[in-house]
XYZ file of C-alpha atoms in Angstrom:
737
model
C -234.313 87.010 -96.860
C -232.067 88.012 -99.744
C -229.691 89.468 -97.589
C -228.843 85.775 -95.962
C -228.680 84.782 -99.633
C -225.807 87.083 -100.364
C -221.949 86.345 -100.104
C -220.182 88.715 -97.550
C -217.405 89.105 -100.143
C -219.176 90.074 -103.604
C -222.294 90.903 -102.321
C -224.039 88.822 -105.132
C -225.988 85.630 -104.494
C -223.954 82.742 -103.272
C -222.597 80.602 -106.405
C -221.324 77.403 -105.034
C -221.465 78.107 -101.219
C -218.851 76.414 -99.340
C -219.615 76.539 -95.179
C -216.438 77.840 -93.030
C -215.503 76.265 -89.857
C -216.972 79.233 -87.993
C -220.541 77.802 -89.672
C -220.301 81.188 -92.235
C -220.614 80.650 -95.728
C -218.610 82.414 -98.822
C -218.773 81.688 -102.434
C -216.115 79.535 -103.507
C -214.587 81.576 -106.425
C -214.553 84.357 -103.706
C -212.714 82.035 -101.015
C -210.065 81.691 -103.891
C -209.550 85.512 -103.466
C -209.159 85.847 -99.904
C -207.254 82.770 -99.118
C -203.950 83.476 -97.889
C -200.581 81.481 -98.047
C -197.771 81.999 -95.456
C -194.442 80.535 -96.260
C -191.380 79.807 -94.184
C -189.264 81.974 -96.013
C -190.224 85.067 -98.444
C -187.863 84.485 -101.359
C -191.018 83.839 -103.783
C -192.789 86.594 -102.941
C -195.746 88.485 -104.982
C -194.646 91.211 -107.430
C -197.034 93.187 -105.045
C -195.314 92.663 -101.952
C -191.652 93.140 -103.876
C -190.344 96.897 -103.160
C -190.501 98.794 -105.742
C -186.373 99.455 -105.704
C -186.377 95.764 -106.023
C -189.046 94.324 -108.198
C -187.601 92.885 -111.844
C -188.684 95.054 -114.392
C -190.966 92.042 -116.045
C -192.441 91.321 -112.699
C -193.357 95.186 -112.188
C -194.784 95.670 -115.415
C -196.857 92.434 -115.102
C -198.097 93.344 -111.610
C -201.818 94.946 -111.028
C -201.471 98.576 -110.244
C -203.476 99.749 -107.242
C -206.801 99.923 -109.638
C -206.957 96.722 -110.433
C -210.806 95.914 -110.384
C -212.647 92.557 -109.195
C -213.185 91.693 -112.612
C -209.141 91.205 -113.132
C -209.026 88.900 -109.720
C -212.480 86.772 -111.519
C -210.143 86.370 -114.570
C -207.158 85.268 -112.935
C -209.217 82.901 -110.786
C -211.070 81.487 -114.070
C -207.608 81.065 -115.742
C -206.355 79.289 -112.719
C -209.075 76.867 -112.682
C -209.303 76.369 -116.444
C -205.869 75.900 -116.605
C -205.545 72.973 -114.518
C -203.951 75.126 -111.849
C -206.862 74.543 -109.550
C -205.033 73.472 -106.668
C -202.697 76.180 -106.852
C -205.418 78.726 -106.959
C -207.274 76.845 -103.712
C -203.931 76.781 -101.753
C -202.173 80.149 -102.969
C -203.357 83.629 -102.406
C -200.770 86.777 -101.511
C -198.117 86.160 -98.889
C -198.032 88.053 -95.494
C -195.559 90.947 -95.517
C -195.069 90.131 -91.842
C -195.430 86.614 -92.006
C -198.097 86.611 -89.722
C -200.588 84.556 -91.625
C -202.709 87.311 -93.183
C -202.938 88.717 -96.495
C -201.898 92.449 -97.266
C -204.390 94.909 -97.333
C -202.679 96.881 -100.055
C -203.798 97.344 -102.664
C -207.100 95.751 -102.204
C -210.719 95.660 -103.578
C -213.506 96.023 -101.532
C -217.138 93.994 -101.982
C -220.364 95.876 -101.868
C -220.638 94.647 -98.407
C -217.507 96.311 -97.280
C -215.293 93.584 -96.542
C -211.498 93.718 -98.211
C -210.696 91.324 -100.919
C -207.073 90.934 -101.931
C -206.605 89.871 -105.811
C -205.103 86.616 -106.964
C -201.300 86.522 -107.648
C -200.761 83.752 -109.938
C -197.593 81.616 -109.507
C -194.810 82.851 -111.706
C -194.621 80.793 -114.784
C -193.437 77.254 -114.949
C -192.998 76.686 -111.231
C -195.614 74.294 -109.959
C -194.211 74.895 -106.326
C -192.088 77.153 -104.579
C -188.700 77.669 -105.567
C -185.838 75.507 -104.306
C -184.561 76.330 -100.849
C -188.163 78.127 -99.694
C -189.363 76.511 -96.809
C -193.163 74.802 -96.356
C -195.662 76.780 -97.070
C -199.428 76.514 -94.978
C -202.493 78.060 -96.226
C -205.266 79.835 -94.268
C -208.450 81.546 -95.149
C -210.183 84.201 -93.002
C -213.687 84.457 -92.325
C -215.096 88.009 -94.004
C -217.608 88.196 -91.046
C -216.168 86.853 -88.211
C -212.471 87.294 -88.906
C -211.245 83.869 -87.396
C -209.236 81.938 -89.757
C -209.060 78.218 -90.691
C -206.197 76.256 -92.150
C -206.447 74.641 -95.295
C -205.195 71.096 -96.053
C -203.689 69.297 -98.724
C -207.032 69.400 -100.512
C -207.364 73.549 -100.336
C -210.747 74.943 -100.481
C -212.129 71.628 -101.774
C -211.764 69.817 -98.122
C -214.681 72.661 -97.233
C -218.459 71.115 -97.328
C -220.599 72.579 -100.138
C -223.512 74.192 -98.778
C -225.738 72.059 -101.320
C -229.011 73.351 -99.137
C -228.230 76.902 -99.541
C -227.328 76.590 -102.971
C -230.993 75.002 -103.588
C -232.543 77.960 -101.889
C -230.823 80.541 -103.931
C -231.971 78.605 -107.036
C -235.396 78.327 -106.062
C -235.146 82.177 -104.919
C -234.014 83.175 -108.096
C -236.673 81.428 -109.865
C -239.209 83.019 -107.701
C -237.842 86.311 -108.176
C -237.471 85.643 -112.060
C -240.997 84.494 -112.109
C -242.103 87.780 -110.586
C -240.080 90.182 -112.371
C -240.101 88.390 -115.850
C -241.445 91.288 -117.438
C -241.395 93.191 -120.965
C -239.087 95.934 -121.000
C -240.560 97.973 -123.861
C -244.290 98.026 -122.611
C -245.971 101.501 -122.531
C -248.439 99.766 -120.055
C -248.487 99.775 -116.316
C -247.807 97.091 -114.903
C -245.933 95.916 -118.161
C -247.142 92.488 -119.626
C -245.332 89.345 -119.237
C -242.339 88.668 -121.226
C -242.847 85.972 -124.152
C -239.375 86.053 -125.540
C -235.963 87.558 -124.947
C -233.318 88.352 -127.533
C -229.955 86.834 -127.054
C -228.551 89.327 -129.404
C -230.110 92.823 -128.221
C -230.621 91.130 -124.503
C -233.971 92.557 -124.231
C -237.601 91.016 -122.976
C -240.737 91.444 -125.419
C -243.828 90.817 -124.819
C -246.038 89.504 -128.199
C -247.491 93.062 -128.865
C -244.082 94.802 -128.294
C -241.824 91.845 -130.404
C -244.222 92.435 -133.626
C -244.060 96.346 -133.335
C -240.077 96.726 -132.226
C -238.624 93.220 -133.107
C -239.916 92.091 -136.587
C -238.361 89.178 -137.786
C -237.174 91.045 -140.660
C -234.626 93.017 -142.278
C -231.225 93.094 -139.215
C -233.453 91.190 -136.677
C -233.783 88.337 -139.016
C -230.657 86.951 -137.853
C -231.430 87.823 -134.414
C -232.388 84.489 -131.799
C -235.491 84.604 -130.140
C -235.945 82.185 -127.007
C -238.232 81.974 -124.092
C -237.578 84.022 -121.009
C -234.923 82.999 -118.707
C -235.776 80.662 -115.519
C -234.118 83.153 -113.553
C -232.360 86.626 -114.401
C -228.977 86.957 -115.979
C -228.871 83.423 -117.335
C -230.380 83.204 -120.854
C -232.304 79.965 -121.693
C -232.874 78.930 -118.360
C -229.675 77.843 -116.994
C -228.118 79.449 -113.889
C -227.926 78.580 -110.389
C -224.993 76.914 -108.923
C -223.444 74.017 -109.950
C -221.473 71.671 -108.307
C -218.294 71.695 -110.889
C -219.242 68.234 -111.643
C -222.007 69.240 -113.905
C -224.932 67.915 -111.276
C -227.323 70.875 -110.807
C -228.178 71.921 -107.562
C -232.461 72.315 -108.213
C -235.073 69.643 -108.377
C -234.012 66.073 -109.493
C -230.556 66.536 -108.120
C -228.716 63.674 -106.939
C -228.136 62.780 -103.474
C -224.758 64.389 -102.155
C -221.867 62.305 -101.968
C -219.290 62.630 -99.345
C -216.713 64.869 -99.983
C -213.972 62.021 -98.835
C -215.256 58.925 -100.732
C -217.393 60.639 -104.206
C -219.210 57.081 -104.897
C -220.500 57.142 -101.387
C -223.668 59.164 -100.288
C -223.840 60.297 -96.462
C -225.979 57.917 -94.107
C -224.394 58.908 -90.552
C -223.823 62.056 -88.751
C -220.584 62.244 -86.449
C -221.804 64.031 -83.277
C -217.681 64.721 -82.442
C -217.299 66.653 -85.819
C -220.691 67.682 -86.121
C -220.633 66.757 -90.116
C -222.460 64.059 -92.061
C -220.065 61.362 -92.876
C -220.461 58.128 -94.719
C -219.951 54.267 -94.443
C -216.418 54.335 -95.386
C -215.668 57.186 -93.282
C -216.860 55.119 -90.235
C -214.815 51.826 -91.360
C -211.042 53.423 -92.424
C -211.950 56.651 -91.965
C -210.886 59.329 -88.511
C -214.601 59.049 -87.487
C -214.446 55.342 -86.717
C -214.115 56.030 -82.849
C -216.039 59.024 -82.689
C -219.786 58.822 -81.413
C -222.257 58.602 -84.680
C -226.062 58.781 -84.973
C -228.490 58.237 -87.518
C -228.766 60.608 -90.083
C -232.382 61.122 -90.584
C -232.934 60.824 -86.873
C -230.404 64.079 -86.535
C -231.758 65.540 -89.438
C -235.358 65.674 -87.237
C -233.784 66.775 -84.187
C -231.697 69.769 -85.540
C -235.038 70.630 -87.469
C -236.763 70.715 -83.908
C -234.526 72.230 -82.187
C -234.151 75.007 -85.317
C -237.969 75.038 -85.094
C -237.687 75.590 -81.986
C -235.267 78.477 -81.515
C -237.519 79.804 -84.648
C -240.508 80.226 -82.240
C -238.490 82.562 -79.925
C -237.488 84.448 -83.018
C -241.142 84.792 -84.375
C -241.997 86.032 -81.033
C -239.723 88.728 -80.900
C -240.180 89.319 -84.624
C -244.091 89.642 -83.451
C -242.845 92.246 -80.684
C -240.941 94.166 -83.300
C -243.893 94.590 -85.900
C -245.941 95.655 -82.618
C -243.213 98.136 -81.500
C -242.819 99.495 -85.222
C -246.481 100.128 -85.313
C -245.946 101.833 -82.149
C -243.374 103.978 -83.496
C -245.154 104.463 -86.453
C -248.569 105.679 -84.360
C -245.859 107.891 -81.855
C -244.645 109.671 -85.321
C -248.513 110.246 -86.220
C -248.715 111.346 -82.488
C -245.807 113.774 -82.382
C -247.118 115.095 -86.102
C -250.440 116.195 -84.830
C -249.382 117.074 -81.505
C -246.929 119.374 -83.098
C -249.283 120.930 -85.355
C -251.644 121.357 -82.236
C -248.792 123.001 -80.186
C -248.173 125.174 -83.052
C -252.241 126.065 -83.094
C -252.091 126.396 -79.321
C -248.525 128.433 -79.614
C -250.397 130.911 -82.318
C -253.167 131.546 -80.444
C -251.356 132.196 -77.159
C -249.184 134.660 -78.904
C -252.173 136.238 -80.779
C -253.855 136.835 -77.149
C -250.953 138.237 -75.711
C -251.344 140.658 -78.600
C -254.924 141.303 -78.189
C -254.373 141.761 -74.396
C -251.131 144.351 -75.097
C -253.365 145.912 -77.789
C -256.477 146.624 -75.376
C -254.145 147.578 -73.005
C -252.704 150.111 -75.632
C -255.860 151.720 -76.293
C -256.563 151.985 -72.323
C -253.389 153.918 -71.632
C -254.129 155.975 -74.606
C -257.320 156.686 -73.415
C -255.336 158.034 -69.726
C -253.310 159.961 -71.736
C -255.674 161.485 -73.732
C -257.893 162.374 -70.223
C -254.504 163.628 -68.934
C -253.797 166.249 -72.083
C -257.660 167.762 -71.931
C -257.496 167.811 -68.375
C -254.451 169.905 -68.321
C -255.514 172.077 -71.570
C -258.921 172.708 -69.826
C -256.937 174.078 -66.598
C -254.572 176.315 -68.825
C -257.778 177.271 -70.760
C -259.786 178.292 -67.953
C -256.607 180.054 -66.415
C -256.244 182.104 -69.441
C -259.876 183.451 -69.731
C -259.521 184.226 -65.710
C -256.154 186.155 -66.115
C -257.380 187.992 -69.169
C -260.699 188.890 -67.674
C -258.656 190.251 -64.670
C -256.321 191.714 -66.784
C -258.917 193.891 -68.559
C -260.389 195.119 -65.437
C -257.050 195.941 -64.115
C -256.410 197.652 -67.210
C -259.566 199.510 -67.659
C -259.218 201.024 -63.900
C -255.630 201.968 -64.952
C -256.559 203.984 -67.179
C -259.623 205.623 -65.254
C -257.475 206.285 -62.592
C -255.127 208.104 -65.016
C -257.420 210.098 -66.431
C -258.875 211.597 -63.139
C -255.480 212.138 -62.132
C -255.282 214.106 -65.255
C -257.941 216.066 -64.038
C -257.697 219.935 -62.444
C -260.415 219.811 -60.080
C -259.188 219.298 -56.622
C -262.866 219.333 -55.067
C -264.136 216.716 -57.534
C -261.096 214.331 -57.289
C -261.720 214.226 -53.468
C -264.944 213.723 -53.938
C -263.791 210.052 -55.695
C -260.331 209.647 -54.536
C -261.372 207.538 -51.560
C -263.190 205.160 -53.585
C -260.639 204.924 -56.296
C -257.951 204.087 -54.045
C -260.015 201.120 -52.572
C -260.924 199.818 -55.868
C -257.434 199.885 -56.876
C -255.987 198.262 -53.669
C -258.723 195.355 -54.159
C -257.863 194.861 -57.724
C -254.271 194.799 -56.383
C -255.075 192.244 -53.767
C -256.367 190.153 -56.480
C -253.142 189.389 -57.823
C -252.186 187.399 -55.154
C -249.302 185.414 -55.117
C -249.475 182.337 -57.313
C -252.093 183.871 -59.040
C -249.407 184.487 -61.840
C -248.241 180.958 -62.088
C -249.365 178.239 -63.939
C -251.701 175.837 -62.221
C -250.304 172.998 -64.435
C -247.165 171.738 -65.965
C -246.543 170.899 -69.752
C -245.026 167.760 -68.554
C -246.937 164.827 -68.075
C -246.707 162.662 -65.103
C -247.216 159.385 -66.398
C -244.392 156.889 -66.796
C -244.837 153.500 -68.474
C -243.045 150.758 -66.948
C -242.681 148.496 -69.870
C -239.315 146.805 -68.551
C -241.110 144.145 -66.261
C -242.912 143.281 -69.367
C -240.510 143.250 -71.757
C -238.005 141.056 -69.580
C -241.128 138.556 -69.591
C -241.555 138.843 -73.265
C -237.929 137.819 -73.195
C -238.165 135.138 -70.842
C -241.569 133.537 -72.662
C -240.953 129.562 -72.917
C -242.421 126.490 -72.548
C -243.303 125.102 -69.349
C -244.639 121.797 -68.606
C -248.314 123.234 -67.932
C -249.971 119.140 -67.690
C -251.519 117.634 -64.905
C -249.242 115.107 -63.346
C -249.821 111.698 -64.295
C -251.192 108.838 -62.357
C -249.049 107.483 -59.528
C -248.150 103.869 -59.413
C -248.621 101.813 -56.354
C -245.254 99.667 -55.407
C -247.270 96.911 -53.972
C -244.389 94.973 -53.234
C -243.410 97.965 -50.405
C -247.022 98.298 -49.271
C -247.267 96.024 -45.987
C -249.325 96.575 -42.657
C -247.965 95.706 -39.227
C -250.506 95.430 -36.069
C -252.717 98.479 -36.858
C -250.889 100.493 -39.250
C -250.075 100.275 -42.646
C -247.130 101.389 -44.483
C -247.530 102.610 -48.598
C -245.355 103.125 -51.599
C -245.892 105.061 -54.972
C -243.793 105.751 -57.330
C -244.255 108.291 -60.805
C -244.557 106.032 -63.853
C -241.129 106.313 -66.029
C -240.627 108.576 -69.089
C -242.775 111.097 -67.391
C -241.291 114.511 -67.474
C -244.244 116.282 -66.077
C -243.281 118.384 -62.970
C -244.486 116.803 -59.129
C -244.572 118.988 -56.387
C -246.133 116.563 -53.955
C -248.469 113.590 -53.150
C -251.930 113.137 -51.288
C -252.925 110.496 -49.749
C -256.285 109.321 -48.815
C -257.330 106.423 -46.562
C -261.179 105.563 -45.745
C -262.313 105.224 -42.181
C -262.062 101.023 -42.886
C -266.052 100.592 -42.844
C -265.960 101.565 -46.537
C -266.826 105.349 -45.751
C -265.651 108.453 -47.485
C -261.861 108.813 -48.038
C -260.533 111.856 -46.142
C -256.794 113.066 -46.794
C -253.643 111.486 -44.470
C -250.953 112.808 -45.901
C -249.705 115.560 -48.308
C -245.809 115.926 -48.837
C -243.266 114.901 -51.069
C -242.523 111.543 -49.861
C -243.227 108.403 -51.792
C -243.540 106.615 -48.446
C -245.928 106.756 -46.022
C -246.646 105.169 -42.696
C -250.157 105.712 -40.774
C -250.401 104.308 -37.427
C -253.238 104.355 -34.997
C -255.802 102.666 -37.205
C -258.728 100.403 -36.208
C -257.409 96.356 -35.634
C -259.202 93.757 -38.047
C -260.269 96.258 -40.501
C -260.262 96.677 -44.223
C -259.087 99.931 -45.338
C -258.747 101.270 -48.911
C -255.942 103.973 -50.403
C -255.011 105.792 -52.891
C -252.206 108.391 -53.899
C -252.438 111.141 -56.462
C -249.997 113.972 -57.447
C -250.216 117.473 -57.541
C -248.290 120.768 -59.119
C -248.841 124.000 -59.901
C -251.018 123.478 -62.731
C -253.667 121.177 -60.368
C -254.225 117.616 -59.285
C -253.642 114.835 -60.929
C -255.918 111.693 -61.408
C -255.888 108.601 -58.514
C -254.326 105.788 -58.536
C -255.293 102.590 -58.494
C -257.302 101.882 -54.851
C -254.829 99.129 -52.647
C -256.544 97.435 -49.826
C -255.099 96.602 -46.793
C -256.145 94.651 -44.294
C -255.276 95.472 -40.604
C -253.987 92.798 -37.990
C -256.430 90.463 -36.206
C -255.007 90.956 -33.129
C -252.802 93.434 -31.237
C -249.384 93.175 -30.414
C -247.781 95.778 -28.293
C -245.752 96.772 -24.893
C -245.220 98.716 -22.580
C -244.540 102.794 -23.779
C -241.697 103.740 -22.073
C -241.954 107.318 -23.408
C -245.117 107.862 -21.553
C -244.436 105.729 -18.493
C -244.193 107.054 -14.990
C -240.331 107.943 -14.494
C -240.592 105.033 -11.606
C -241.501 102.172 -13.851
C -238.500 99.971 -14.422
C -239.374 98.286 -17.892
C -236.935 95.001 -19.040
C -237.860 92.135 -21.360
C -238.471 94.028 -24.503
C -240.545 96.257 -22.792
C -242.563 93.806 -21.838
C -242.109 93.069 -18.346
C -242.782 96.127 -16.074
C -241.831 96.877 -12.133
C -241.519 100.257 -9.853
C -239.311 101.767 -7.601
C -241.479 103.463 -5.548
C -244.197 102.239 -2.909
C -246.343 104.380 -4.252
C -248.701 103.364 -7.404
C -247.134 104.402 -10.712
C -249.242 104.196 -14.033
C -247.769 102.520 -17.176
C -249.603 102.527 -20.723
C -249.585 100.146 -23.595
C -248.037 101.110 -26.952
C -251.155 100.425 -28.739
C -254.931 102.693 -28.671
C -257.855 100.914 -29.348
C -261.336 102.526 -30.852
C -262.894 99.330 -32.245
C -263.021 95.751 -32.375
C -262.590 93.261 -29.612
C -259.341 92.816 -27.538
C -258.035 90.529 -25.313
C -254.310 90.935 -23.730
C -252.903 89.103 -20.232
C -250.745 90.133 -17.381
C -248.296 87.176 -15.916
C -247.676 87.982 -12.157
C -243.895 87.471 -11.603
C -243.591 88.816 -8.227
C -246.366 89.669 -5.687
C -244.743 90.459 -1.843
C -246.585 91.645 1.176
C -249.917 92.062 -0.526
C -250.060 95.159 -2.950
C -253.299 96.200 -4.545
C -252.304 96.500 -8.526
C -254.576 97.451 -10.781
C -255.306 96.103 -14.043
C -257.421 97.677 -17.131
C -257.413 100.383 -19.829
C -257.111 104.280 -19.546
C -256.510 107.481 -21.981
C -253.290 109.088 -23.273
C -253.952 111.921 -20.435
C -254.617 109.489 -17.512
C -252.759 110.812 -14.165
C -249.958 108.478 -13.622
C -248.589 108.968 -10.214
C -251.678 107.440 -8.549
C -253.727 104.054 -8.608
C -255.094 103.606 -11.829
C -258.700 104.001 -11.771
C -258.804 107.015 -9.337
C -259.251 109.410 -11.879
C -262.185 109.921 -14.687
C -259.825 108.919 -17.572
C -259.502 105.330 -16.139
C -261.392 102.025 -15.512
C -260.017 99.306 -14.127
C -259.695 96.413 -11.570
C -257.340 96.397 -8.408
C -257.216 93.010 -6.695
C -255.003 92.262 -3.370
C -254.450 88.547 -2.387
C -258.198 87.523 -1.550
C -260.051 90.000 -3.604
C -260.871 92.337 -6.578
C -262.877 95.938 -7.182
C -263.811 97.443 -10.082
C -262.745 101.142 -9.883
C -263.447 104.767 -12.012
C -263.451 107.990 -10.826
C -262.367 106.783 -7.274
C -265.496 104.947 -7.135
C -265.247 101.313 -5.616
C -267.637 98.821 -7.170
C -268.590 95.061 -7.911
C -266.138 93.188 -5.151
C -265.685 89.801 -6.091
C -263.936 87.091 -4.210
C -260.443 85.683 -5.860
C -256.995 87.373 -5.478
C -253.935 87.181 -7.305
C -250.718 85.353 -6.136
C -246.923 84.651 -7.313
C -247.950 83.549 -11.260
C -251.511 84.782 -11.269
C -252.860 85.532 -14.747
C -255.191 88.613 -15.232
C -256.741 88.775 -18.385
C -258.414 92.056 -20.055
C -261.119 91.883 -22.435
C -262.260 95.218 -24.202
C -265.527 94.704 -26.504
C -265.730 97.948 -27.718
C -268.246 96.649 -30.452
C -270.686 95.968 -27.036
C -268.551 99.305 -25.490
C -267.792 97.003 -22.269
C -264.965 96.066 -20.611
C -264.097 92.634 -18.313
C -261.599 91.256 -16.104
C -260.045 87.496 -15.637
C -257.993 86.032 -13.089
C -256.520 82.573 -13.874
C -259.539 82.138 -16.471
C -262.145 82.982 -14.297
C -264.291 86.143 -15.108
C -264.575 88.588 -12.185
C -268.553 88.851 -12.140
C -270.416 90.411 -14.688
C -268.879 93.365 -17.653
C -266.879 95.666 -15.222
C -267.937 98.994 -17.334
C -270.452 99.311 -19.773
C -271.029 102.500 -22.174
C -267.192 102.494 -22.724
C -266.363 104.690 -25.667
C -263.201 106.878 -27.253
C -259.889 105.608 -28.118
C -258.702 103.719 -25.111
C -254.909 102.143 -24.479
C -254.282 98.879 -22.256
C -253.019 100.532 -18.518
C -251.415 99.088 -15.725
C -250.842 100.490 -11.967
C -248.663 98.963 -9.449
C -245.961 99.594 -6.766
C -242.657 97.919 -5.952
C -243.677 94.698 -4.480
C -245.039 93.696 -7.928
C -243.801 92.846 -11.194
C -245.590 91.156 -14.289
C -245.258 90.293 -17.668
C -247.320 91.424 -20.298
C -248.640 88.933 -22.966
C -250.400 90.274 -26.118
C -251.204 89.019 -29.890
C -253.966 86.574 -28.010
C -257.329 85.416 -29.459
C -260.015 86.404 -27.843
C -261.084 83.035 -24.972
C -263.339 80.592 -26.818
C -265.898 80.911 -24.323
C -266.354 84.673 -24.789
C -265.185 85.051 -27.870
C -267.961 87.522 -30.183
C -269.100 86.875 -33.272
C -267.178 88.446 -35.939
C -268.864 91.621 -37.237
C -269.480 91.531 -41.125
C -266.981 93.618 -43.224
C -268.337 96.437 -44.832
């Protein structure tokens, strides 16, 4: 609250606060420092605004320099107020350099909150008004907070109302703060003892023990005056607090505020037009006589109630802000903990990489060692083998040389053949390659470390977390006929990558979920579901790290009845459709088949066909068929359709070209044929103009079927769907799983 009690100019607690027209407050002494007077002519310019070359020497000597302090301005303010020049100080400040109504900001002082304050310039000695020849002057005050200007009337700053309520709150705040802070200033204890006395000369607060020890009543201290601690800081003797200039305190027991224009009258009414309290005389003879006024007490209670109501909203926001701050502080703690966890995880992962590299290094060194030992063994084996052969060859050579030296021909010839063979054999042992090394000194081991180095250089953080839970957009989820549409999105502020989604749907009977869509889209429509069924759907996201958690389950109810039309995409080319594919005829005299756009595999369904045109007694057929029915012959002649064909007198049931259940009653123009497909009982029943055509036409009908019709150019029918099952044949609704 202390910031609300500080003046925006001086930065201290308010002293004699006044209310500006913009509803902001400012100290009365501070208001004198920022008031600006703009004359019509600039004959009487303050010394600060005169050019240095044109300033009189005396004036230049008296002008404060750029370093003039706030104390100088306050001193000037005090002198003006004490010297009987209060009105002059209220109405006069610096003149404008450009005659714009705003004071010069060079030089200037600066308050603690950054508002620039203009130093006061007194009027020249002996002049109570502007010099002769100067035009009329107007004074204004610029709010230091919103910078809106307000003109001053002949009363000057005294024309603004005193904010006595704020003054009282400031005094209570000072007293409360003093009670909490009036502690001994010399205590070694923690916390310090309450102060017992204040020395006016030393300006130090003492507790009883510190007074006896540090401030005895003898010697130089004997003449010091000891008084009780102040009622609030900075005011010895318990004074302080904003007086109102009339010697009346603003604290408890203060007199009721009097009217600013009528000093003897108390405020009794509230002027709604001027939004200010007024007295009785203001209504009788003042400018408020014709204004709308209300009782002061009633308006006081009304505004208090409005303020309390507004405070409730602020209180709620403050509560939300506190909760948000708690959330942010918890977030700070989580960030700190997660940071430590990630650091530990990073160190562990890097250590694991180093361990893996060390293990791989040992494996590679083992390979090198094995290769080296193999090469050494091969070379040593080759050395030993070559040494043995060389020794044998050398011995044979020496022996042969000795034999050649002998001069006995007969003896030589006895052994010469054998020696020649031995020498030849020995020579053959040195075949080509025998004197070449079997291995090279080079190692055929090349370590390709470049990919690993690149991987190490590219080693960085990636999102390894699973994707979050998708949020189903319920406002976009809907059902139409026997199809459902689902939409979802990822939560805000989610940075985990998503590669796709998996949408799952149950079977409409509360059975197991099955995947019906896998992809990147966030909107999916599933067709071909059961009518009048309740489906549960859920979705989950996945990325390279795995599959995230499921979303909440949404429940979707398909339509109770089927709405469909004839299907132009699957109809025979001779079929002609109109009326938004609800009316069908044919260009051929041969029967052609057209199917409906709906497919049924469960439930009870009923639709009707109105005969718009019936010429030359044709035999149209009505019924159901599978998607792959033959479309260039009458419905029911193959095994893919179940139908009732009818002329103007009779009807027959037909399946696989088998005619059964001949029944009297045909069709004509304007007739209505009803088809009832009960897949719960696996039966098919036909009606003509509301009359059932015999028993159920077919039983044990199972599978997926589509409404079907065959006709030629002599017939035109219109399809009517979305119909409830006729009451006379309506089946009881099965309990939902």
